[in-house]
Amino acid sequence: MKVTFTVNGRPTEADDVWEGESLLYVLRERVGLPGSKNACEQGECGSCTVYLDGDPVCSCLVAAGQVQDREVGTVEGLAQGDTLDPVQQAFVDAGAVQCGFCTPGLLVQTHDLLNRAHHPSDAEIREALSGNLCRCTGYEKIMDAVRLAAARKADARDAAPTGLEG
Amino acid sequence: MEFLRPATWEEALAVKAQHPSAVPIAGGTDVMVDLNFDRHRPDALLDLNRIHELHTWQIADDDTVRLGASVPYSKIIDALPDRLPGLALGARTVGSPQIRNRGSVGGNLGGASPAGDAHPPLLASGATVEAASVRGTRLIPIDDFYLGVKRNALEPDELIRAIHIPSATGPQQFAKVGTRNAMVIAVCSFAVALHPRARDVRTGIGSAAPTPRRASEAEAFIRAELDDTGLWTSAGELPLSTAKRFGELVARAAAPIDDVRGSAAYRRHALAVMARRTLLWTWNDHRATGRAAA
Amino acid sequence: MAALTKPKNLQDVAAPGRDGVGASPLRPDGILKVKGDFAYSSDLWHEDMLWGMALRSPHARARILSVDVSAALAQPGVYAVLTHEDIPGSKFYGLEIRDQPVLAIDEVRFHGEPIVIVAADHPETARRAIAKIVVEYDVLPSIGPVEALDPERYGYVHAPADYKAHAFGNIVHSQHIHHGDGDSAEVRALADVIVRGEYEVGMQDQAFLGPESGLAVPAEDGGIDLYIATQWLHVDRQQMCPVLGLPPEKVRLTLAGVGGAFGGREDISMQVHACLLAQHTGKPVKIVYNREESFFGHVHRHPATMVFEHGATRDGRLVFVKAEIVLDGGAYASTSPAVVGNAASLGIGPYVIPHAAVDATAVYTNNPPCGAMRGFGAVQMCFGYETQMDRLAAELGLDPVELRRMNAMEQGSVLPTGQVVDAPAPVAELLRRVKEMPLPEVENWRTADGPDVRELPGGLSNTTHGEGVVRGIGYAVGIKNVGFSEGFDDYSTARVRLEVIGGAPVALVHTAMAEVGQGGITVHAQIVRTELGVDQVTMAPADTRVGSAGSTSASRQTYMTGGAVKQAAEAVRAVVLARGRDRYGWAPAFAAGLRLAGGKALTAAGEVVADLVDLLGDEPVDETTEFRHRPTEAFDKVTGQGFGHVQYTFCAHRAVVDVDVELGLVKVIELAAAQDVGKAINPLAVVGQIHGGSTQGLGLAVMEEIIVRDGKVRNPSFTDYLIPTILDTPPMPVDVLELADAHAPYGLRGAGEAPTLSSTPAIVAAIRAATGLPLNRVPVRPEHLTGT
């Protein structure tokens, strides 16, 4: 079957999709966006997290046909050209990236968290990220990165003229 | 494999009637795991995502929540914690935040896994499942819904449209044991709901029998105990011994097995502890609410 | 055939920045990784590529009566269906003993053993083809670790005629160590107190997140190019060439992005399968395991049963130790012999004990093969001996940390192998440091709005609001070797090139080191900046065009390939400075005293004598060197004596836990560590290693186990093999010591594994403190804590 949807703002079409394929497979193997990762394919690791109509979901558990006419946002869409999103920059700066396989999913999930909560407590961060497994870091540097990103985003809001905040 | 994408509820029923073996898929959090790991190859998938009404809920005049089958758990947590506190607590333990953005009560019921986190609160609330087919609509009391391991009362041409759940009239609790502090399937779980107006207490046991089930003997015991001691009226302290006995009876109502997630003996033990604790939490909340209202 | 292009997305990693040794520059691959642009092995794609897949045995032990692949072959979209009969060369491989069939021959020895491989145009086509293959089995009772020791009665995992190398019967390898007078009656008489304990460690999985995967591309010369996630390119190739019937120059491996390893990629998995399918079809073949297949596709940590006896004087001096260890090696040898060597030689812990008798044995069974995992034989032992130390302290009425400090080894101590420790061994100091760290808040779960379940045992599952919660504190310390031991010729190769590009000096580093996430490439750039005084360092992709770097394991890469990069950079510097002699007439002694920094040549006093750009001119300097650590020797087979290990590394932990003693649920509140790293080449990365290692130890303590019953794996999924989430993992304060080891580059000490050792016993000790239970097995399950 054919699936037409929007990825990172771009209209996208995938042909010859097998009906049992996941959104994750379509992204990785059909539309050239392998950033979302294939670590468990059963919703138990969060590495494949993408936005679906604005909500973070495990793309391995979305059937390809379900995204027809819908909007998908992936890790590849977080940066504005060469300018990293503050969440991406904080993960690099804080040492939250080792092997990096969990990173794309964590970035999308953190991006969503910081859109919803400007000053999350540690417990809120842990609850929000409890569906994203990381095997390398022990999560400490990930906590640092989320705190750093939250602080930088707060600084940016303070510096921005009022009224611009969305 | 076919991928069927009805745009309306009526169309969905028609498609299901034509393809009774089609597997409904909403959040995909169960169905896709089976597909990804080659455990199941249905003839057709019946996508329910386009049917908007399944993602909505209404409050009836009698305060019953008519919860669309596809309302994701995250919405229940955010929007309905006051009306459906037990279900909201259960919802918060479902999988991960990402899963909660997709998974729904309709999916839990459709799969009818004994480990589903929504089942115990639905049992304790006295919910009703609204099932429909081209033949018509029927309301299935939750007590009659679960028939066996991953088997439910739906006919092959039926789909779950909504779940009718009475708004809470008293405190409700949910607890589940898993061997991890998040993102874990229930080793066993328990829900309790106080229904002060009806002077009733209802329960739900998860993952400790072939189906989710109520602990009827425990319910009868605590109902009688509260009546006999006049505690509903006095709102006095619930004796620990009563809560313990309640826990024992809940454990006795279970029929657990040994598996990789836990032993049968542990499941019984944990149910007894959770039942005792959650009963005390709800009762103490009830007393506190009564005092606050007085 | 059209010219084959490089697979999409495989890129060189450029390393900007200016930071040298001791700083924490950012990872050169960090930006790519956060943008989703870093090409992991599973991300590779090639025009016309096929998907490979394996049919695996559902039985632990069975004779294969017949294999019918005809229906699979007949399916449209299927390009190849291969059994062992289609293998052009040798049918076996193995890291230490070549005992493992590439595809099962007449017999399967473990649940998940590959029997047939398929190449098809889509994963689903391959799955459907696999489903059509008919294999007839004669299922046999599986041999477990107990049965393995009585082969006359229960049978042999491998036919006796097949035993190779030093294996015999069902014994893969044994090592005895006799130190002092062992555990003789005279020695026993010296002890006022003897504590005996039996301990068990379950089968742990590396659970790296990036599944086994790679892309094999047939080349025009009849060879194969393999883009692969591995820990050791050259030894993959060494095992593959005989199977493929190709000489090494025709089997070219390039490292693709690796999603973690932790030992699980030390053995080959899908490498040969992908190459065989590519060879057979003439098309590129990609194989990507799913999570279930990943559990079957790599070796695990050896389950262990251990019996310890410790004798001590009334005042707490250790007199003797006796240890008997049986490791379940599973169906094939993998690295079992080396794991046995570690278990035996490190089995008494970082303590001075005048008399010791240690026996370690790995057995063949019909369980999943076990081999390398972070900590490699030392993890299991640490759980045993540290539990013993706690029990001994209790028996003697001593503080457990004090008992450890009294008996702690130090520089100059003699190990039971007779080896004298000739570098700092700050065991007592590490214990002192973790003990003196401030303790975390009590009842941190109380908030103004009531209990915060996220801070309580059970977490979001809402099982307690404080009821039944008891706090406990526990300590542990461990010892791990660094690098390859027992006389292995351990070396690493590095090539460093220095040239002027765009008017600036630029260095290129080329090694075959597997960057698996640990940050080795960051460290290599730091070393080159320090040695050559340049800002710009480019890392060439790791591949087999350069010599072996050894494995990314045994905490060895910063020492070994870091050492090789340092040595190559020094060679480059010598050539550059020699050019100054020609160009500027420097006296040899003057040139030898110069250093390179900030793009200049400077005297020791800091006077600039030349610009590096001028010294280099148009002619690049390109040097390749092999670096070796000082030689080790094999342990004597009878006595276990020998200078077996090149370096030792130590970490101590203090764990603070809250246990719901009624439900048997555990919340680790804090896990503090102190570790000596000799020299922190990159402090940020070192702390990251300690955090990560500690967390894997936490997993082993309370949740991680591959459950095997009668040879069958019961939980090959992330639904039932649980690893810690961020809500299971506590704050982890880390205290890093830097006591230089004079034998090592920059004085550094391998850092990756030590934290995995002591984390587990420290957490279990804390749980014991909270519950009063003996807890002789890990992972600790709620059943153990509740007596159910």
XYZ file of C-alpha atoms in Angstrom, chain B residues 1 33 35-41 89-90 92-93 95 97 100 172-185 187-188 244 258-274 276-278 280-281 285, chain C residues 124 127-128 131 290-293 452-454 456-469 660-668 702-703 707 714-725 727-728 781-783 786 788:
112
model
C -2.719 -8.750 4.870
C 4.250 -6.305 19.221
C 3.249 -8.293 14.307
C 6.839 -7.228 14.905
C 7.736 -10.577 16.452
C 5.832 -12.690 13.958
C 3.478 -14.113 16.571
C 0.375 -13.307 14.624
C -0.440 -12.696 10.976
C -3.864 5.479 39.123
C -3.838 2.317 37.045
C -0.219 5.960 35.375
C 1.413 2.552 35.732
C 3.994 0.960 30.238
C 4.634 7.796 28.898
C 0.223 5.927 27.655
C -10.398 4.508 45.017
C -6.936 2.989 44.960
C -4.816 0.895 42.682
C -1.503 -0.798 43.383
C 0.547 -3.202 41.351
C 3.690 -5.136 41.968
C 6.423 -5.245 39.381
C 10.108 -5.903 39.790
C 11.025 -2.496 38.479
C 9.990 0.958 39.598
C 8.548 1.960 36.211
C 7.622 0.453 32.856
C 6.787 -2.970 34.162
C 4.098 -5.530 33.548
C 3.268 -9.433 38.611
C -0.098 -8.863 40.243
C -5.588 -7.803 57.386
C 4.298 -19.567 38.774
C 5.908 -17.834 35.817
C 9.004 -15.834 34.953
C 7.501 -12.728 36.487
C 6.791 -14.212 39.886
C 5.758 -17.200 41.917
C 2.170 -18.048 42.751
C 2.997 -17.854 46.446
C 4.457 -14.394 46.064
C 1.462 -13.200 44.102
C -0.905 -14.303 46.860
C 1.308 -12.724 49.477
C 1.601 -9.451 47.597
C -2.137 -9.294 46.995
C -2.765 -9.641 50.700
C -0.375 -6.795 51.461
C -1.665 -4.521 48.704
C -4.666 -4.371 53.230
C -2.750 -1.206 52.436
C -5.081 0.116 49.764
C -6.627 1.459 54.688
C -5.662 4.268 52.305
C -9.219 9.139 52.786
C 8.692 -10.184 6.000
C 10.229 -14.426 7.942
C 7.680 -16.216 5.757
C 8.355 -20.325 8.638
C 15.363 -7.949 16.695
C 15.513 -7.938 20.477
C 14.459 -11.543 20.846
C 17.070 -12.731 18.389
C 5.767 10.877 46.417
C 5.596 7.297 45.184
C 8.365 7.977 42.673
C 9.490 4.896 47.201
C 10.035 1.199 46.507
C 7.570 0.182 43.822
C 7.692 3.618 42.287
C 4.780 4.508 40.043
C 3.086 1.221 40.887
C 1.872 2.817 44.112
C 2.524 -0.099 46.417
C 3.503 1.757 49.551
C 3.016 5.175 51.075
C 5.790 4.451 53.555
C 4.486 1.234 55.088
C 7.084 -1.473 55.494
C 9.909 0.719 54.235
C 9.590 -2.465 51.339
C 10.189 -5.470 53.535
C 6.610 -6.701 53.245
C 6.453 -6.682 49.464
C 10.122 -7.343 48.856
C 10.556 -4.315 46.599
C 13.737 -2.271 46.565
C 14.494 1.332 45.759
C 18.155 2.209 45.599
C 17.856 -6.531 41.891
C 16.376 -7.394 38.516
C 15.852 -17.260 33.168
C 12.093 -18.019 29.198
C 12.401 -14.253 28.933
C 14.131 -13.160 25.715
C 12.539 -9.701 25.605
C 12.733 -6.296 27.220
C 9.297 -7.016 28.668
C 10.651 -9.743 30.896
C 14.402 -9.174 30.962
C 14.329 -5.949 32.913
C 17.152 -3.427 32.989
C 17.079 -0.374 35.234
C 15.025 2.613 34.128
C 13.387 5.663 38.075
C 15.399 2.677 39.315
C 13.881 -11.238 43.806
C 10.827 -10.184 45.813
C 10.312 -13.896 46.524
C 9.313 -12.283 51.383
C 7.556 -16.847 48.998
